[in-house]
Amino acid sequence: METLELKNPEFGTEAIGNKLADLVSLRKERTNPLVAAGHMDHDIGIMFMFQAKKGVLSNSGAASKLVNPYLNSYLVDISTFETLFNTFSPQGKGIKFEFIFISQQDYIKYTGSTNVSTGANEFLYFVATPLDHNDNAMGHYIIFNLGHKFEADMDFISPEERRILHNNCLSSQFYTNMNTYRAPLLQAEGIYYTWADINKILHERNIDGRLYKEVQFTLGEVIELDIIREYFRDNPYYAFDDVAYAAAYNGNEKRLTPIGRYLPDDLVGKEVFFDMGSLYP
């Protein structure tokens, strides 16, 4: 088995996903009847996505939005998470989603989908890597934007392919520009989720009590605490737990992070956005 390079810090075993949950609540004494029924936790998730467009993604090096070096979204069927969970959770502690740079040709070959939301020759994608209890890889899987039902014995790449694609990302102008944006600190190279967090995704239900079918990930940016504080000072209907936010995100400001959205979406009354997990290294 291949040993992953990202060893410092070690991947944790505690449940660390969805740090966006419960950060925002309504002030009952100031409640607006128009928003009283809503769950507002997802507000920060939306802010993450808009901040990324004017921040970490704004200097992508692309000549136009038509050739951005990333996709509009990264969709995964929850049954795929279920397959990975059932197969690998007894053998390890979590799963890593590593940044790679992939060509249009390889993307179509690996995913079986010709629906590519950018005209760029190469763009950002993620490889799913289950980890054993010693942080060793137990395979590298293609799971996002598949044009077919996921099959573990078919939708994988070799350790050497993963290494090349990951290095393509780290050496790309896009990744260099993201590092410049965050200088002197560096961007993440991957995102980690515990199996406990994946299990929560499997059992999340909509407002009608039905299980969701898919998760759609969109690129976001961790926002500086002072910006969020200012936003909620200007919106007195909400109470914001800045202590919990600082505990979850301090030190990761200006980093790229995918934001998940459960589908099919609820029309009213349900928080549907969550963050992807912990950024590494």
Coordinates of C-alpha atoms in Angstrom, one line a residue:
M1 CA 0.0 0.0 0.0
E2 CA 1.1 3.6 -0.7
T3 CA 1.9 5.8 2.3
L4 CA 0.5 9.3 1.9
E5 CA 2.8 12.3 2.0
L6 CA 0.6 14.4 4.2
K7 CA 1.8 13.2 7.6
N8 CA 2.0 16.4 9.6
P9 CA -0.3 16.8 11.4
E10 CA -1.7 13.3 11.7
F11 CA -5.2 12.7 10.6
G12 CA -7.5 12.8 13.6
T13 CA -10.1 10.2 14.6
E14 CA -12.5 12.7 16.3
A15 CA -15.7 13.8 14.5
I16 CA -14.6 17.2 13.0
G17 CA -17.0 17.7 10.1
N18 CA -19.7 20.3 9.5
K19 CA -18.2 23.0 11.7
L20 CA -20.8 25.4 10.1
A21 CA -23.6 23.8 12.2
D22 CA -25.2 25.8 14.9
L23 CA -23.1 28.9 14.4
V24 CA -26.1 31.1 13.6
S25 CA -29.4 31.4 15.5
L26 CA -32.4 33.7 15.4
R27 CA -32.8 36.3 18.2
K28 CA -36.4 35.6 19.3
E29 CA -36.9 39.1 20.6
R30 CA -36.0 40.6 17.2
T31 CA -37.5 37.9 14.9
N32 CA -38.8 39.0 11.6
P33 CA -41.9 36.9 10.8
L34 CA -40.6 36.5 7.2
V35 CA -37.6 34.6 8.4
A36 CA -38.8 33.0 11.6
A37 CA -39.4 29.6 10.1
G38 CA -35.9 29.3 8.5
H39 CA -32.8 27.6 9.7
M40 CA -30.0 30.2 9.1
D41 CA -26.9 28.1 9.6
H42 CA -26.3 28.0 5.9
D43 CA -25.8 31.7 5.6
I44 CA -22.1 31.4 6.4
G45 CA -21.8 28.6 3.8
I46 CA -23.2 30.9 1.2
M47 CA -20.8 33.6 2.3
F48 CA -17.9 31.2 1.9
M49 CA -18.8 30.6 -1.7
F50 CA -19.2 34.3 -2.6
Q51 CA -16.0 35.2 -0.8
A52 CA -14.1 32.6 -2.9
K53 CA -15.2 34.2 -6.1
K54 CA -13.8 37.6 -5.1
G55 CA -10.9 36.2 -3.1
V56 CA -9.0 33.0 -3.5
L57 CA -10.5 32.1 -7.0
S58 CA -10.3 35.7 -8.4
N59 CA -6.7 35.4 -9.6
S60 CA -7.0 32.0 -11.2
G61 CA -4.9 33.0 -14.2
A62 CA -7.9 32.3 -16.6
A63 CA -8.4 34.6 -19.6
S64 CA -12.2 34.4 -18.9
K65 CA -14.8 32.7 -16.7
L66 CA -15.3 30.3 -19.6
V67 CA -11.9 28.7 -19.0
N68 CA -11.7 28.8 -15.2
P69 CA -9.3 26.1 -13.8
Y70 CA -12.1 24.6 -11.7
L71 CA -15.6 23.2 -12.2
N72 CA -18.9 24.8 -11.2
S73 CA -19.6 22.0 -8.8
Y74 CA -18.5 18.5 -7.8
L75 CA -21.5 16.1 -7.4
V76 CA -21.4 12.8 -5.6
D77 CA -24.2 10.3 -5.1
I78 CA -24.7 9.5 -1.4
S79 CA -24.8 5.8 -2.3
T80 CA -21.1 6.2 -3.3
F81 CA -20.3 7.4 0.2
E82 CA -22.2 4.4 1.5
T83 CA -20.2 2.0 -0.5
L84 CA -16.9 3.5 0.7
F85 CA -18.1 3.6 4.3
N86 CA -19.2 0.0 4.3
T87 CA -16.0 -1.2 2.6
F88 CA -13.4 0.9 4.4
S89 CA -14.7 2.2 7.8
P90 CA -14.0 -1.1 9.6
Q91 CA -10.3 -0.9 8.4
G92 CA -9.5 2.7 9.0
K93 CA -10.4 6.1 10.5
G94 CA -11.4 8.3 7.6
I95 CA -11.1 9.5 4.0
K96 CA -9.1 12.2 2.4
F97 CA -10.1 14.2 -0.7
E98 CA -6.9 15.3 -2.3
F99 CA -6.5 18.2 -4.7
I100 CA -5.4 17.2 -8.2
F101 CA -5.2 18.9 -11.6
I102 CA -6.8 16.8 -14.3
S103 CA -7.0 17.2 -18.1
Q104 CA -10.3 17.3 -20.0
Q105 CA -9.3 14.1 -21.7
D106 CA -8.5 12.2 -18.4
Y107 CA -11.6 13.7 -16.7
I108 CA -13.9 12.2 -19.4
K109 CA -12.0 8.9 -19.3
Y110 CA -12.2 8.6 -15.5
T111 CA -15.7 9.9 -14.9
G112 CA -17.4 8.7 -18.0
S113 CA -19.1 12.1 -18.3
T114 CA -18.7 14.5 -21.2
N115 CA -20.5 17.3 -19.3
V116 CA -17.5 19.6 -18.4
S117 CA -18.4 23.0 -16.9
T118 CA -15.2 24.7 -18.0
G119 CA -13.4 25.1 -21.3
A120 CA -10.0 24.9 -19.5
N121 CA -7.6 22.2 -20.7
E122 CA -6.8 21.3 -17.1
F123 CA -8.7 22.0 -13.9
L124 CA -9.1 21.2 -10.2
Y125 CA -10.6 17.9 -9.2
F126 CA -10.5 15.7 -6.1
V127 CA -9.4 12.1 -5.6
A128 CA -11.0 10.1 -2.7
T129 CA -8.5 8.2 -0.6
P130 CA -9.6 6.0 2.3
L131 CA -6.9 5.9 5.1
D132 CA -6.1 3.0 7.4
H133 CA -5.3 3.5 11.1
N134 CA -1.7 4.4 10.2
D135 CA -2.6 7.0 7.5
N136 CA -1.8 4.6 4.7
A137 CA -3.9 4.8 1.5
M138 CA -6.3 1.9 0.8
G139 CA -6.9 3.0 -2.7
H140 CA -7.6 6.1 -4.8
Y141 CA -11.1 6.6 -6.1
I142 CA -12.9 8.8 -8.7
I143 CA -16.3 9.6 -7.2
F144 CA -17.2 13.2 -8.3
N145 CA -19.4 14.0 -11.3
L146 CA -19.6 10.4 -12.4
G147 CA -21.6 9.6 -15.5
H148 CA -22.5 6.2 -14.1
K149 CA -23.0 4.4 -10.8
F150 CA -19.8 4.2 -8.7
E151 CA -18.1 0.8 -8.7
A152 CA -15.0 0.4 -6.5
D153 CA -13.4 -2.2 -8.7
M154 CA -13.6 0.1 -11.7
D155 CA -13.5 3.8 -10.6
F156 CA -10.0 3.9 -9.2
I157 CA -6.6 5.2 -10.2
S158 CA -3.1 3.8 -9.4
P159 CA -0.9 5.4 -6.8
E160 CA 1.4 6.6 -9.5
E161 CA -1.4 8.3 -11.4
R162 CA -2.5 9.9 -8.1
R163 CA 1.0 11.2 -7.5
I164 CA 1.3 12.7 -10.9
L165 CA -2.1 14.4 -10.8
H166 CA -1.5 15.7 -7.3
N167 CA 1.9 17.1 -8.3
N168 CA 0.2 18.7 -11.4
C169 CA -2.0 20.6 -8.9
L170 CA 0.9 21.7 -6.7
S171 CA 2.9 23.0 -9.7
S172 CA 0.0 24.7 -11.5
Q173 CA -0.2 28.4 -11.9
F174 CA -3.6 28.2 -10.2
Y175 CA -2.2 26.7 -7.0
T176 CA 0.7 29.2 -7.1
N177 CA -1.7 32.1 -7.3
M178 CA -3.8 30.7 -4.4
N179 CA -0.6 30.5 -2.3
T180 CA 0.2 34.1 -3.3
Y181 CA -3.2 35.2 -2.1
R182 CA -2.7 33.6 1.3
A183 CA 1.1 34.4 1.6
P184 CA 3.1 33.8 3.7
L185 CA 0.8 30.9 4.7
L186 CA 0.0 28.1 2.2
Q187 CA -3.1 26.7 0.8
A188 CA -4.3 23.2 1.8
E189 CA -3.4 20.2 -0.4
G190 CA -6.4 18.1 0.7
I191 CA -9.4 17.8 3.0
Y192 CA -10.1 15.0 5.5
Y193 CA -13.3 13.6 6.8
T194 CA -13.7 11.0 9.6
W195 CA -15.9 8.0 8.9
A196 CA -18.2 9.2 11.7
D197 CA -18.8 12.4 9.6
I198 CA -19.4 10.3 6.4
N199 CA -21.9 8.3 8.4
K200 CA -23.7 11.5 9.4
I201 CA -24.0 12.4 5.7
L202 CA -25.6 9.0 5.0
H203 CA -28.3 9.6 7.6
E204 CA -29.1 13.3 7.0
R205 CA -32.8 13.8 6.3
N206 CA -34.7 16.6 4.7
I207 CA -37.6 18.6 6.2
D208 CA -40.0 15.7 5.2
G209 CA -37.9 13.1 6.9
R210 CA -36.6 11.6 3.7
L211 CA -32.9 10.7 3.1
Y212 CA -31.0 12.9 0.6
K213 CA -29.8 11.4 -2.6
E214 CA -26.7 13.5 -3.6
V215 CA -24.3 16.0 -2.2
Q216 CA -23.1 18.9 -4.4
F217 CA -19.8 20.5 -3.5
T218 CA -18.9 24.1 -4.5
L219 CA -15.6 25.8 -3.8
G220 CA -15.6 28.2 -0.9
E221 CA -13.1 30.2 1.1
V222 CA -12.7 30.3 4.9
I223 CA -13.6 33.9 5.9
E224 CA -11.8 36.0 8.4
L225 CA -13.6 36.2 11.7
D226 CA -13.9 40.1 11.7
I227 CA -15.7 40.0 8.4
I228 CA -18.3 37.6 9.7
R229 CA -18.7 39.6 12.9
E230 CA -19.4 42.7 10.9
Y231 CA -22.0 41.0 8.8
F232 CA -23.9 39.8 11.8
R233 CA -23.6 43.2 13.6
D234 CA -25.5 44.6 10.6
N235 CA -28.1 41.8 10.8
P236 CA -29.7 42.0 14.3
Y237 CA -32.2 39.2 13.6
Y238 CA -29.3 36.7 14.0
A239 CA -27.0 35.7 16.8
F240 CA -23.5 34.5 15.7
D241 CA -21.3 32.2 17.9
D242 CA -18.0 33.8 17.1
V243 CA -16.2 31.7 19.8
A244 CA -17.2 28.5 18.1
Y245 CA -16.3 29.9 14.7
A246 CA -12.8 30.9 15.9
A247 CA -12.3 27.4 17.4
A248 CA -13.3 25.8 14.2
Y249 CA -11.6 28.0 11.6
N250 CA -8.8 30.0 13.3
G251 CA -5.6 29.6 11.3
N252 CA -7.4 28.5 8.1
E253 CA -8.5 32.0 6.9
K254 CA -8.2 32.5 3.1
R255 CA -7.9 28.8 2.4
L256 CA -9.9 27.0 -0.3
T257 CA -12.5 24.6 1.1
P258 CA -15.4 22.8 -0.6
I259 CA -18.9 23.5 0.8
G260 CA -21.5 20.7 0.5
R261 CA -25.1 21.1 -0.3
Y262 CA -27.6 18.2 0.1
L263 CA -29.9 17.4 -2.8
P264 CA -32.7 17.4 -3.7
D265 CA -32.9 20.7 -1.9
D266 CA -35.6 21.6 0.6
L267 CA -37.6 24.6 -0.4
V268 CA -38.0 26.1 3.1
G269 CA -37.1 25.6 6.7
K270 CA -34.0 23.4 6.5
E271 CA -30.2 24.1 6.6
V272 CA -28.7 22.3 3.7
F273 CA -25.0 23.5 3.6
F274 CA -22.1 22.1 5.4
D275 CA -18.3 22.4 5.2
M276 CA -16.3 19.5 3.9
G277 CA -14.1 18.7 6.9
S278 CA -10.6 19.5 8.1
L279 CA -8.0 21.1 5.8
Y280 CA -4.6 19.4 5.6
P281 CA -1.7 20.0 6.0

